[in-house]
mmCIF file of C-alpha atoms in Angstrom:
data_model
loop_
_atom_site.group_PDB
_atom_site.id
_atom_site.type_symbol
_atom_site.label_atom_id
_atom_site.label_comp_id
_atom_site.label_asym_id
_atom_site.label_seq_id
_atom_site.Cartn_x
_atom_site.Cartn_y
_atom_site.Cartn_z
ATOM 1 C CA MET A 1215 66.943 73.841 -72.127
ATOM 2 C CA LEU A 1216 65.697 75.729 -74.501
ATOM 3 C CA ARG A 1217 64.479 78.857 -74.380
ATOM 4 C CA SER A 1218 61.752 80.775 -76.178
ATOM 5 C CA VAL A 1219 62.598 83.805 -78.347
ATOM 6 C CA GLU A 1220 60.495 86.313 -75.568
ATOM 7 C CA GLN A 1221 63.346 85.314 -73.132
ATOM 8 C CA LYS A 1222 66.587 85.316 -75.125
ATOM 9 C CA ARG A 1223 65.553 89.253 -75.850
ATOM 10 C CA GLN A 1224 64.960 89.313 -72.329
ATOM 11 C CA GLY A 1225 68.234 88.214 -70.476
ATOM 12 C CA PRO A 1226 69.583 85.701 -68.537
ATOM 13 C CA VAL A 1227 67.673 83.842 -66.376
ATOM 14 C CA ALA A 1228 69.401 82.258 -63.699
ATOM 15 C CA GLY A 1229 68.668 78.769 -63.186
ATOM 16 C CA GLY A 1230 65.252 78.953 -64.442
ATOM 17 C CA GLY A 1231 64.063 81.570 -61.991
ATOM 18 C CA GLU A 1232 64.091 85.072 -61.769
ATOM 19 C CA ASP A 1233 66.178 86.991 -63.469
ATOM 20 C CA PRO A 1234 68.903 88.777 -61.813
ATOM 21 C CA ARG A 1235 68.723 91.810 -62.906
ATOM 22 C CA VAL A 1236 64.854 91.580 -61.743
ATOM 23 C CA THR A 1237 66.160 90.936 -58.620
ATOM 24 C CA GLU A 1238 68.785 93.950 -58.447
ATOM 25 C CA LEU A 1239 66.122 96.052 -59.311
ATOM 26 C CA ARG A 1240 63.781 94.353 -56.589
ATOM 27 C CA SER A 1241 66.916 94.895 -53.638
ATOM 28 C CA ALA A 1242 67.781 98.317 -54.913
ATOM 29 C CA VAL A 1243 64.139 100.060 -55.078
ATOM 30 C CA SER A 1244 63.404 98.582 -51.651
ATOM 31 C CA ARG A 1245 66.505 99.541 -49.982
ATOM 32 C CA LEU A 1246 65.908 103.209 -51.627
ATOM 33 C CA ARG A 1247 62.506 103.340 -50.271
ATOM 34 C CA ARG A 1248 63.652 102.176 -46.484
ATOM 35 C CA ARG A 1249 65.863 104.742 -46.615
ATOM 36 C CA LEU A 1250 63.802 107.403 -47.849
ATOM 37 C CA ALA A 1251 60.620 106.243 -45.433
ATOM 38 C CA ALA A 1252 63.488 107.244 -42.665
ATOM 39 C CA HIS A 1253 64.389 110.329 -44.089
ATOM 40 C CA PRO A 1254 63.024 113.346 -41.610
ATOM 41 C CA GLY A 1255 63.202 115.864 -44.186
ATOM 42 C CA GLU A 1256 60.431 116.807 -46.040
ATOM 43 C CA PHE A 1257 60.778 118.003 -49.239
ATOM 44 C CA ALA A 1258 58.457 119.669 -52.137
ATOM 45 C CA ASP A 1259 58.516 116.138 -54.233
ATOM 46 C CA ARG A 1260 58.850 113.640 -51.459
ATOM 47 C CA THR A 1261 55.413 112.662 -52.816
ATOM 48 C CA ILE A 1262 56.447 112.172 -56.610
ATOM 49 C CA ALA A 1263 59.772 109.613 -55.502
ATOM 50 C CA GLU A 1264 57.841 107.317 -52.874
ATOM 51 C CA GLU A 1265 54.752 107.265 -56.263
ATOM 52 C CA GLU A 1266 57.692 106.214 -58.358
ATOM 53 C CA LEU A 1267 59.373 104.281 -56.605
ATOM 54 C CA ALA A 1268 56.107 102.129 -55.453
ATOM 55 C CA ALA A 1269 56.016 102.011 -59.556
ATOM 56 C CA LEU A 1270 59.081 100.818 -60.240
ATOM 57 C CA ALA A 1271 58.519 97.600 -57.492
ATOM 58 C CA ALA A 1272 55.497 96.708 -59.273
ATOM 59 C CA MET A 1273 57.400 96.674 -62.217
ATOM 60 C CA ALA A 1274 60.088 94.246 -60.734
ATOM 61 C CA ALA A 1275 56.982 92.301 -59.303
ATOM 62 C CA ASP A 1276 55.651 91.851 -62.492
ATOM 63 C CA GLY A 1277 58.742 90.180 -64.148
ATOM 64 C CA ILE A 1278 60.760 91.978 -66.856
ATOM 65 C CA PRO A 1279 59.651 95.524 -66.831
ATOM 66 C CA GLU A 1280 59.704 97.928 -70.103
ATOM 67 C CA ILE A 1281 63.231 99.639 -70.215
ATOM 68 C CA PRO A 1282 61.163 103.079 -71.330
ATOM 69 C CA CYS A 1283 58.593 102.974 -67.699
ATOM 70 C CA LEU A 1284 61.976 102.134 -66.199
ATOM 71 C CA ARG A 1285 64.065 105.021 -66.693
ATOM 72 C CA ARG A 1286 61.054 107.459 -66.883
ATOM 73 C CA SER A 1287 60.317 106.385 -63.312
ATOM 74 C CA LEU A 1288 64.363 106.822 -62.898
ATOM 75 C CA LEU A 1289 64.085 110.469 -64.332
ATOM 76 C CA LEU A 1290 61.254 110.888 -61.971
ATOM 77 C CA ILE A 1291 62.765 109.762 -58.757
ATOM 78 C CA ALA A 1292 65.764 111.593 -59.551
ATOM 79 C CA GLY A 1293 64.606 114.578 -60.283
ATOM 80 C CA ALA A 1294 62.407 114.548 -56.965
ATOM 81 C CA ILE A 1295 65.001 113.516 -54.483
ATOM 82 C CA GLY A 1296 68.573 114.185 -56.352
ATOM 83 C CA SER A 1297 68.945 117.447 -54.065
ATOM 84 C CA VAL A 1298 68.931 114.918 -50.903
ATOM 85 C CA SER A 1299 72.201 114.002 -50.046
ATOM 86 C CA ALA A 1300 71.613 111.554 -47.643
ATOM 87 C CA LEU A 1301 70.002 108.958 -50.431
ATOM 88 C CA SER A 1302 72.010 109.788 -53.180
ATOM 89 C CA ALA A 1303 74.238 105.990 -52.542
ATOM 90 C CA GLU A 1304 70.353 104.615 -52.737
ATOM 91 C CA LEU A 1305 69.513 105.908 -55.490
ATOM 92 C CA THR A 1306 72.743 105.390 -57.226
ATOM 93 C CA GLU A 1307 72.070 101.297 -56.628
ATOM 94 C CA VAL A 1308 68.574 102.004 -57.989
ATOM 95 C CA ARG A 1309 70.678 103.652 -61.398
ATOM 96 C CA ARG A 1310 72.589 100.901 -61.645
ATOM 97 C CA ALA A 1311 69.949 98.521 -61.297
ATOM 98 C CA VAL A 1312 67.610 100.117 -63.921
ATOM 99 C CA ASP A 1313 71.234 100.124 -66.148
ATOM 100 C CA LEU A 1314 71.743 96.800 -66.263
ATOM 101 C CA PHE A 1315 68.216 96.338 -68.392
ATOM 102 C CA GLY A 1316 70.440 98.211 -71.134
ATOM 103 C CA GLY A 1317 71.730 101.541 -71.509
ATOM 104 C CA PRO A 1318 69.667 104.861 -72.451
ATOM 105 C CA VAL A 1319 69.325 104.082 -76.965
ATOM 106 C CA ARG A 1320 71.499 107.286 -78.004
ATOM 107 C CA GLY A 1321 68.999 109.930 -79.797
ATOM 108 C CA GLN A 1322 65.650 109.223 -78.591
ATOM 109 C CA GLY A 1323 64.284 110.287 -75.765
#
């Protein structure tokens, strides 16, 4: 099957379906959103985390997200909930899913 230049740039697509990186991102974001919703404690930046998780979910729903936008949202989420140890495993999963789209560019940022 021939793939367009844009598809090659975006990465592998499994069986003509959705990019597995997008699937992983969607799953990781969903798990963190559920855990955050179930978390009983309140913290100052909870709203920021919820909004950025919604943004990540929207990016994943739209297909291949832009890496700078992914990284920005990840940074805001990590800053907002990084000190909540009960959410650390799910936050790590989201970071790993974002990393599937490419590591950070050194010297920029």
